[in-house]
Amino acid sequence: MQKLGEFKLPHFFNYPPYFTLQPVRDTREKQIQLWKELILDYCKTQKVFVIGLEEEFPLFTNTVIERSLTFEAREAFLLALVSEGRAEWMDKGHRKCLILWHRIQEWADILLQFAKDNGLEDGVVTIEEIRFGTESQGTELQGIDRTILNRALKLLEQKGKLVVFKGTSTDDEGIKFSV
Amino acid sequence: MTGNSLPPVKLTDSGRPVLLPNEIECFFLSGVDLLCEDEPNTWFPHLKSGLLILTTHRLLWIPEAAVATSTSASSVPLSSISHIFPHKKSLKSVFASPRVRFQVSPSPERGVATAGSRSVVVTVVVRGKGDCDAFVAKFWENWRARAWEESEKATSSSSNVAAVAGSSSSGIYSSDGTVRMVGVSGILRKEQEMWESTDKSLQDAFQDLNALMSKAKEMVMLAEKMRQKLLSGSNSQTNTTNDEEMGSKEEMQELLLSVGIISPVTKESAGALYHQQLSRQLADFVKVPLDRAGGIINLIDIYCLFNRARGTELISPDDLLQACSLWEKFDVPIVLRKFDSGVMVIQNKSHSDEEVFTKIKVLVMKPDALRSGISPSDAAMTLGVAPAMAKEHLLSAESKGILCRDVSPDGFRFYINLFSEIDRDDMHFFPCAIFAE
């Protein structure tokens, strides 16, 4: 099985037509679906949060069969993810895409679970600790993207589950849970 | 009921008359009755409402029914006409359909009537729209020109020549003892004379366009002579230039195919019937190139081939389109078809898309094709059609979901469509396994 880093690629990754945006509607729909699943899978396991349309992305090229996705194709697949709510454009020019293999709501739930697991229901913890602290080692929160984390925090703040307060620098921002 | 003792006219599958050698069509009139008003009449039939075609040799009458059966199409050889009555204009003729009268003398050796029949006066009643005066003028012209006598002379003289040629022996001495080859200067002189006469003939031809039409026959003969010369010339050379020989022979064949039509249907001679007759003529012409191209041919190619064959009196693309769309009304075995990509082709009615798709499927499931797909040229070889046509077939197969495409710097290729079969978790699907490393 071919691999991309540690990621096991599916066998149809070597099927050349997979890399050409299909014009026929039914075929294209199936192709888009396969790519969506593949992108989400890859990003989840490799902890990739952002895909830049104009940058090299290893998943979009297959050196063995010498094929890579055109700009049009990448845009089409990312657009499909966005309409499904599994990705968001970070800029107006649609150049950077935030991949949400977990939706924001799901991240929020994970945060709450994290708080419960670590006895932080009424406690205080910094952003830095959530992202890189010892408790978050091995969990999905490890290395979480700032933007996504902020969105999740905002969501929970609105629900009154926690309060965010600023410190002297951005990494010093703290959270007080009130679960 | 009076019998029909007129010589019949053979028709092609599309309802066009089969012409005699060197016979050229000159005028068309529709809605014409041919009858004989004399009493008693034992042999001239009453032919109602047909298409009348005036040619250099005959008057052809073809029934206008949608299905033309060759038994009822008849002809009156111009040679059997003894007199044409002048067209009298009277008050009565202003309101009635124009009529033309001529006298036909039966002559069994020409196939007209049986011996012992009387000569009769035949009336042509023109009920359809048509320029009767122009018709009468051309009728006189053709009857006076006596084109059938020239061809009789030609056939009898050519049979004489054949007899003489048969008796001569090969070698430099002919049967009567004279030396045939009279040296290089003799040959050169002969060549020179021939070119001078050709030159003069060309000059005469171009002075008068009408005369050009009759010279057209000579032009065709020249082309034939050139071809013979080329064939015999190349045979005497050594065999080192075999490829070139075949190339020029092919070329000559192409040229001849395109000069094959002596009698182009023109707007003048057919008037409002132009598109109908053009349509039928086109249907006849298309058969040969269509078979050579494997049953499907690009409309643009036919446009080029057909106009090359006509030589002068070229048809416009519009005329071609109109002529093709008229095929639906006639019972011809070919149709005009437009692909999704906009490409228009002519194909046999018997052509089946399903058959083509089956062939494509077989081709694309071969081990090589599973791995690297097929290109339009691969398909062209399998289907026996031009690459452009093969590409159209591949594109329709793609739109049916049978194939999918692969666009890369290597080119445009098609693979069997596996997308619908792919399931992320299914490792066992055979063709996919080919792509596993």
XYZ file of C-alpha atoms in Angstrom, chain B residues 130-277:
148
model
C -41.566 26.159 -64.044
C -40.252 28.334 -66.779
C -41.841 26.741 -69.804
C -40.238 29.077 -72.343
C -36.737 28.335 -71.067
C -37.582 24.657 -71.162
C -38.704 24.842 -74.783
C -35.552 26.742 -75.751
C -33.328 24.113 -74.122
C -35.452 21.353 -75.613
C -34.811 22.683 -79.129
C -31.118 23.140 -78.392
C -30.631 19.612 -77.128
C -32.687 18.079 -79.910
C -30.666 19.960 -82.533
C -27.328 19.143 -80.881
C -27.967 15.412 -81.413
C -25.578 14.433 -78.646
C -26.604 10.771 -78.925
C -25.060 10.510 -82.370
C -21.641 11.558 -81.089
C -21.677 8.875 -78.463
C -22.726 6.325 -81.057
C -19.841 7.397 -83.227
C -17.520 7.199 -80.262
C -18.637 3.703 -79.308
C -18.306 2.423 -82.851
C -14.923 4.037 -83.352
C -13.605 2.798 -80.023
C -14.673 -0.717 -80.919
C -12.714 -0.357 -84.153
C -9.660 0.768 -82.264
C -10.010 -2.172 -79.907
C -10.047 -4.536 -82.868
C -6.890 -3.015 -84.299
C -5.085 -2.963 -80.960
C -5.859 -6.609 -80.449
C -4.049 -7.594 -83.571
C -0.856 -5.625 -83.072
C 2.083 -7.384 -81.490
C 4.446 -6.174 -78.853
C 7.912 -5.091 -79.872
C 9.233 -2.230 -81.897
C 7.828 -3.457 -85.195
C 4.066 -3.279 -85.662
C 2.129 -5.876 -87.626
C 2.395 -4.039 -90.936
C 6.166 -3.753 -90.810
C 6.606 -0.056 -89.936
C 8.743 0.966 -87.012
C 6.550 2.324 -84.234
C 9.133 4.267 -82.361
C 10.351 6.974 -84.706
C 13.068 8.305 -82.487
C 13.179 10.910 -79.811
C 12.301 13.789 -82.133
C 9.204 11.967 -83.285
C 8.083 11.453 -79.740
C 8.812 15.044 -78.878
C 6.868 16.215 -81.872
C 3.910 14.087 -80.951
C 4.021 15.410 -77.435
C 4.222 18.953 -78.717
C 1.217 18.474 -80.999
C -0.773 16.939 -78.214
C -0.046 19.811 -75.868
C -0.903 22.340 -78.510
C -4.236 20.752 -79.165
C -4.895 20.496 -75.442
C -3.995 24.145 -75.115
C -6.327 25.115 -77.940
C -9.062 22.971 -76.514
C -8.653 24.712 -73.174
C -8.823 28.111 -74.834
C -11.999 27.232 -76.694
C -13.522 25.861 -73.545
C -13.022 28.973 -71.543
C -14.368 31.337 -74.159
C -17.881 30.254 -73.709
C -19.186 28.753 -70.508
C -21.826 26.783 -72.347
C -19.167 25.316 -74.550
C -17.234 24.557 -71.337
C -20.013 22.281 -70.204
C -19.648 20.171 -73.310
C -15.867 20.324 -73.016
C -16.207 18.974 -69.504
C -16.407 15.530 -71.003
C -13.068 16.116 -72.723
C -11.565 17.306 -69.443
C -12.599 14.064 -67.820
C -10.975 12.135 -70.649
C -7.783 14.140 -70.178
C -7.748 13.245 -66.519
C -8.187 9.611 -67.455
C -5.295 9.819 -69.950
C -3.050 11.454 -67.347
C -3.827 8.656 -64.962
C -3.016 5.989 -67.539
C 0.231 7.747 -68.337
C 1.176 7.903 -64.706
C 0.386 4.262 -64.161
C 2.265 3.091 -67.244
C 5.144 5.507 -66.629
C 5.711 4.306 -63.101
C 5.568 0.662 -64.144
C 8.568 1.074 -66.453
C 10.768 2.489 -63.689
C 12.796 0.295 -61.374
C 11.269 -0.785 -58.130
C 13.296 1.489 -55.892
C 10.518 4.026 -55.672
C 7.761 1.631 -54.674
C 6.347 3.834 -51.917
C 6.123 6.834 -54.188
C 4.370 4.772 -56.836
C 1.713 3.675 -54.423
C 1.390 7.241 -53.187
C 0.815 8.730 -56.626
C -1.514 5.889 -57.635
C -3.569 6.612 -54.538
C -3.537 10.281 -55.453
C -4.788 9.610 -58.925
C -7.515 7.420 -57.569
C -8.559 10.232 -55.288
C -8.559 12.696 -58.175
C -10.677 10.422 -60.294
C -13.133 9.811 -57.529
C -13.568 13.533 -57.253
C -14.030 14.027 -61.002
C -16.565 11.234 -61.107
C -19.654 13.319 -61.547
C -20.274 14.582 -65.073
C -23.677 16.007 -64.452
C -23.879 18.419 -61.545
C -27.345 19.434 -60.478
C -27.435 23.237 -60.717
C -29.863 25.845 -59.484
C -30.784 26.825 -63.058
C -31.766 23.439 -64.253
C -33.768 22.485 -61.196
C -35.220 25.735 -59.919
C -37.256 25.119 -56.798
C -36.413 21.438 -56.925
C -32.758 22.240 -56.436
C -32.487 21.023 -52.884
C -34.468 17.893 -53.544
C -32.361 16.803 -56.480
